[in-house]
mmCIF file of C-alpha atoms in Angstrom:
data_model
loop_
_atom_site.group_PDB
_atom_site.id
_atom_site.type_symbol
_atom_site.label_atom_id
_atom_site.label_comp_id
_atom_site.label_asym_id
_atom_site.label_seq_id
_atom_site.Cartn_x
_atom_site.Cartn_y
_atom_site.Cartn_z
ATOM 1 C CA UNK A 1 24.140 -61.632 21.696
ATOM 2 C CA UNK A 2 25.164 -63.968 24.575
ATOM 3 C CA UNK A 3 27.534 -62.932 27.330
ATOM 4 C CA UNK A 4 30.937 -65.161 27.447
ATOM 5 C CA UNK A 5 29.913 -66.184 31.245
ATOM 6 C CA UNK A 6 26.429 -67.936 30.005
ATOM 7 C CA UNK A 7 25.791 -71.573 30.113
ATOM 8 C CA UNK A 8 27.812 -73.127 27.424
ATOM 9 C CA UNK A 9 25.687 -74.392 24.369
ATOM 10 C CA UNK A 10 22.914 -72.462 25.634
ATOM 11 C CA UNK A 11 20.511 -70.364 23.230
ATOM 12 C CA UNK A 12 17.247 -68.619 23.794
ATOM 13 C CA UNK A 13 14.471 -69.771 21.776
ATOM 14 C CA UNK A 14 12.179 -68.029 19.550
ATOM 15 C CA UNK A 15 9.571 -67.980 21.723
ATOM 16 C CA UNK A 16 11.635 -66.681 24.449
ATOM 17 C CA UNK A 17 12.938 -64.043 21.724
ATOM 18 C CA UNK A 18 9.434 -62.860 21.362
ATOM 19 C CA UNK A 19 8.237 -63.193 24.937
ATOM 20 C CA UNK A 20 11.000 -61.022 26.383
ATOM 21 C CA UNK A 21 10.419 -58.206 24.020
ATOM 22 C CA UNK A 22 6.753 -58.112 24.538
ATOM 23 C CA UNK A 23 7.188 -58.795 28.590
ATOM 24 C CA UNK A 24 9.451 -55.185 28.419
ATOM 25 C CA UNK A 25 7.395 -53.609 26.090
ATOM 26 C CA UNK A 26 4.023 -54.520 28.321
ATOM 27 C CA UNK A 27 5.773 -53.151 31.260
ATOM 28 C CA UNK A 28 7.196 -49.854 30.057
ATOM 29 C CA UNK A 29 3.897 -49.371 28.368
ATOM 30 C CA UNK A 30 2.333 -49.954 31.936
ATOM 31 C CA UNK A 31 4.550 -47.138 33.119
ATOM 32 C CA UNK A 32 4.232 -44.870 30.223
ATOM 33 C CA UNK A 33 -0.001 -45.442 30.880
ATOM 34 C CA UNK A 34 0.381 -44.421 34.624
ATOM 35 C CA UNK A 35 -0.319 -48.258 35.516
ATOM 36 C CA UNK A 36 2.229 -48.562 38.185
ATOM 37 C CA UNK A 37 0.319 -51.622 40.318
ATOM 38 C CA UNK A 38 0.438 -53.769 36.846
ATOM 39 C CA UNK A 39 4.070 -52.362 36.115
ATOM 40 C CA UNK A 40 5.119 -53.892 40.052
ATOM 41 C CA UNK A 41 2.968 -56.952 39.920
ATOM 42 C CA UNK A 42 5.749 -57.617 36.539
ATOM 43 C CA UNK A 43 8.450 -57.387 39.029
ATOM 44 C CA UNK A 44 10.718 -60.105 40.450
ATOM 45 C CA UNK A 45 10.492 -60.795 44.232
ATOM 46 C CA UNK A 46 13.935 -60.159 44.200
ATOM 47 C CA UNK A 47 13.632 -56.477 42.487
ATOM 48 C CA UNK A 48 9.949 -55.879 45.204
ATOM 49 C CA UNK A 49 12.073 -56.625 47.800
ATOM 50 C CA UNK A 50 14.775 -54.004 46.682
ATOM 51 C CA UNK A 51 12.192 -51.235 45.915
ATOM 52 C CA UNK A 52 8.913 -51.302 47.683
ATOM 53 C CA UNK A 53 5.895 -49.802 45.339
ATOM 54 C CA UNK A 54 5.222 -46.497 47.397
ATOM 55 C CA UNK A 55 8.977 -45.709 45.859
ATOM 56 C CA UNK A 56 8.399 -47.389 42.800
ATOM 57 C CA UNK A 57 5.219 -45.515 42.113
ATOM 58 C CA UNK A 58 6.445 -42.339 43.639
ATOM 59 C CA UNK A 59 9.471 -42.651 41.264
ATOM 60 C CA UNK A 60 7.638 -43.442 38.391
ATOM 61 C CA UNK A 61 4.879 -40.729 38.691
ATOM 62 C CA UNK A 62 7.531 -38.201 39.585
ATOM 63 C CA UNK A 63 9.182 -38.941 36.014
ATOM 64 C CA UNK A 64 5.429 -39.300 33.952
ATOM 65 C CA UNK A 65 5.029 -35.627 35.753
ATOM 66 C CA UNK A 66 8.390 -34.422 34.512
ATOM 67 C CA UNK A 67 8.654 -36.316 30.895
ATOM 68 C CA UNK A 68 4.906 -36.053 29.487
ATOM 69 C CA UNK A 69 3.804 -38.419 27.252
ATOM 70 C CA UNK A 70 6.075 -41.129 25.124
ATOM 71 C CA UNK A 71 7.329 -39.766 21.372
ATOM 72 C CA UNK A 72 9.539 -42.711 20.618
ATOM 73 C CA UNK A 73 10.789 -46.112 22.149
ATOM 74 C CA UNK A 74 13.881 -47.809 20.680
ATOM 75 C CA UNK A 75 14.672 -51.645 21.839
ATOM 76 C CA UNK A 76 18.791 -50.953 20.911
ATOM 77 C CA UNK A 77 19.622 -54.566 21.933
ATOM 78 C CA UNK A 78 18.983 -57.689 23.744
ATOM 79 C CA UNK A 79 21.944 -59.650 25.579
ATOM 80 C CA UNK A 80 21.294 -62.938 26.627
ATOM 81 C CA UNK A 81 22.598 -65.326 29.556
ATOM 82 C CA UNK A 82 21.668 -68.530 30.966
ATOM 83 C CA UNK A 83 23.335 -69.357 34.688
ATOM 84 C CA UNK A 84 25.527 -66.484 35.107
ATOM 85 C CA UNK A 85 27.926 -67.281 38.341
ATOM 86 C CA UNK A 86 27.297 -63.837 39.837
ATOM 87 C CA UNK A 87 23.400 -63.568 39.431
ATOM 88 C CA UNK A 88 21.418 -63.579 42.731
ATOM 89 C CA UNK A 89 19.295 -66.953 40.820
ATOM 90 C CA UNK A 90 20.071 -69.146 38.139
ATOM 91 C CA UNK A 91 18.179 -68.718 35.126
ATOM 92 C CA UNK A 92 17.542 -67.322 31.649
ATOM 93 C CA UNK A 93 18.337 -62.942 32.134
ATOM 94 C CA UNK A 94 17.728 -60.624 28.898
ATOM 95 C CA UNK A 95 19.321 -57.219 29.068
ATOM 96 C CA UNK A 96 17.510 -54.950 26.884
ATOM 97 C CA UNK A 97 18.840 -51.645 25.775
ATOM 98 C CA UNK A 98 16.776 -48.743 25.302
ATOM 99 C CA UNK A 99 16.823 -45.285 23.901
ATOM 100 C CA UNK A 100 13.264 -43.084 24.170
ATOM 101 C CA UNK A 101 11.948 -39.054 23.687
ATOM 102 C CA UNK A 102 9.113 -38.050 25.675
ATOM 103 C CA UNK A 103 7.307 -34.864 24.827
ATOM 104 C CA UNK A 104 9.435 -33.146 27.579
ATOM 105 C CA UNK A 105 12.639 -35.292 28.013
ATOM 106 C CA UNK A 106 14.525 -35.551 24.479
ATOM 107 C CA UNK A 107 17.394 -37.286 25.930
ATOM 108 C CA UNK A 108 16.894 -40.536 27.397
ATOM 109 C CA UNK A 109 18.509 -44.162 27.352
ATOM 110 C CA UNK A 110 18.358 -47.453 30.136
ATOM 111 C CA UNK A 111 17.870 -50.618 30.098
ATOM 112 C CA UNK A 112 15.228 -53.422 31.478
ATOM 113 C CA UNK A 113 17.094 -56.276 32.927
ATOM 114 C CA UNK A 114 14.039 -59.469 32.365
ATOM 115 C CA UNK A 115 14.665 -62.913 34.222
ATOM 116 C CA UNK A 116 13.026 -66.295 33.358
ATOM 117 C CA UNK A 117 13.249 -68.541 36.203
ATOM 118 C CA UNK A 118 12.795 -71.865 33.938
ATOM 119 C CA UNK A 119 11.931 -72.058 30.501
ATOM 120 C CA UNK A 120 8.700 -72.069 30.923
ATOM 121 C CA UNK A 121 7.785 -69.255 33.190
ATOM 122 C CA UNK A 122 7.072 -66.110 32.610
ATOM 123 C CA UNK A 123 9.420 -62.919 32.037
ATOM 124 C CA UNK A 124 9.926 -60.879 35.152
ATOM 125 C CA UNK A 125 11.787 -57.417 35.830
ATOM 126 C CA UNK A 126 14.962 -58.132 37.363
ATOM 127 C CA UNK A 127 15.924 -54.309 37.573
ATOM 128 C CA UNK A 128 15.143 -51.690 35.511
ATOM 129 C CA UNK A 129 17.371 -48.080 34.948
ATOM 130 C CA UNK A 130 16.805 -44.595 33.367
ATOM 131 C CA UNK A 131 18.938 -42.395 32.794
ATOM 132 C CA UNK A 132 17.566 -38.881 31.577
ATOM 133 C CA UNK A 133 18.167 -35.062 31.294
ATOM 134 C CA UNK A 134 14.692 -33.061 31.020
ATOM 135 C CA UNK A 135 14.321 -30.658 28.277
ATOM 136 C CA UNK A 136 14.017 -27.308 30.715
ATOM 137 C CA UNK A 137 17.093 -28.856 32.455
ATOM 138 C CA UNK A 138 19.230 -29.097 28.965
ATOM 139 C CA UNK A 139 17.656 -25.577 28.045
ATOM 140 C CA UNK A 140 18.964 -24.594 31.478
ATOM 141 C CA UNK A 141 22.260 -26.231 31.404
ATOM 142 C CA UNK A 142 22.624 -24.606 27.922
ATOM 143 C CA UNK A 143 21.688 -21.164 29.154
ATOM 144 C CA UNK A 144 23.694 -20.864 32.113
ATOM 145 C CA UNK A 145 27.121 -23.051 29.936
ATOM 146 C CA UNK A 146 27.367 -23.729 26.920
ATOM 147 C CA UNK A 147 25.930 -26.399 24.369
ATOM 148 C CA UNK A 148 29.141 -28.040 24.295
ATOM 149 C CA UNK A 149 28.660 -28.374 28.336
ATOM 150 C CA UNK A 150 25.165 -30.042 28.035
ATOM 151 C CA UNK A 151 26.413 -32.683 25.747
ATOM 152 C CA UNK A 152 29.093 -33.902 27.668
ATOM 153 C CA UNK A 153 27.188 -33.996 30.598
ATOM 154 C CA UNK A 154 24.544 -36.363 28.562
ATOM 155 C CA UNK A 155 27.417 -38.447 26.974
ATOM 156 C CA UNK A 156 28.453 -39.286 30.578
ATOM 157 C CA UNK A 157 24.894 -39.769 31.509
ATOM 158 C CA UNK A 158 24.693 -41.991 28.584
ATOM 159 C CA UNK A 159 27.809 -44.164 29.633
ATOM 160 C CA UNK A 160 25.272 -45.918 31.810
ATOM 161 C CA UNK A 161 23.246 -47.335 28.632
ATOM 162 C CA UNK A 162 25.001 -49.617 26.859
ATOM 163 C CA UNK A 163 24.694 -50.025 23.115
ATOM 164 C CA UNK A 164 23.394 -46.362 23.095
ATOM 165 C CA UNK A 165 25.300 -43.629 20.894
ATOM 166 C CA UNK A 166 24.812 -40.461 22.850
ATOM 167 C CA UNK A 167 26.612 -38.613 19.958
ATOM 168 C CA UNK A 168 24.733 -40.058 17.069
ATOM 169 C CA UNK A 169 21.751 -39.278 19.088
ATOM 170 C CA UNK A 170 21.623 -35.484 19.937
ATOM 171 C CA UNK A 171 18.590 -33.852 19.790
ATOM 172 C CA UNK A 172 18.543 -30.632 17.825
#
């Protein structure tokens, strides 16, 4: 899974493979454990610069608040590129898709975006997204519409998640 704009020839190692899958998994695990300093300190200058941590954390809280604790976590896919023309560096970048349930948020999909300076640093989190409806919000939604009207507002949600099936992956 390499984009067509990557460096031609290029592949990601095995050990890259592995780091960038436990890199995302240590940092959404930070964030799922209310460790929001060790979740920033993962963070790319780049990505600090865009979101101090009094938003990050306030962000992040306000979703541990609203989602309770982690059911599931499902790494969909990882897309690779080396040297992209319109990333803000050159480097090594690993989109990962995700789909997750929380105990109070049964639909929810992003991605982690990880960047690699060189290819021997360290993983860091280029930009992260979530997209999410809450379970009292979909009761809500369903309540006041229809069924039908709370899942096509969470396949459009969805269209922000690549590689996830928002159809395929309706809760009951």
């Amino acid at each position: 899974n390499i984009t067509s704009d990557s460096a031609p020839g290029w592949h990601p190692t095995e050990k890259q493979r592995q780091d960038v899958v436990k890199s995302a998994a240590d940092f959404l695990s930070r964030l799922d454990e209310g460790g929001y300093d060790g979740a920033y300190a993962m963070m790319s200058d780049i990505n600090k610069r865009a979101v101090p941590f009094e938003q990050f954390s306030r962000q992040s809280q306000m979703f541990r608040a609203k989602s309770g604790p982690l059911s599931q976590r499902t790494f969909l896919k990882v897309t690779w590129t080396k040297d992209p023309a319109t990333a803000p560096a050159p480097g090594i970048y690993a989109a990962i898709d995700i789909a997750s349930r929380y105990q109070n948020v049964d639909r929810h999909c992003g991605f982690v975006v990880l960047y690699q300076k060189n290819d021997h640093d360290k993983f860091e989190v280029m930009r992260q997204e979530s997209n999410f409806i809450d379970n009292v919000m979909a009761e809500k939604i369903e309540q006041q519409k229809s069924r039908a009207e709370l899942d096509k507002l969470w396949a459009k949600l969805a269209t922000n998640c690549p590689n996830y099936d928002a159809a395929s992956a309706k809760p009951q």
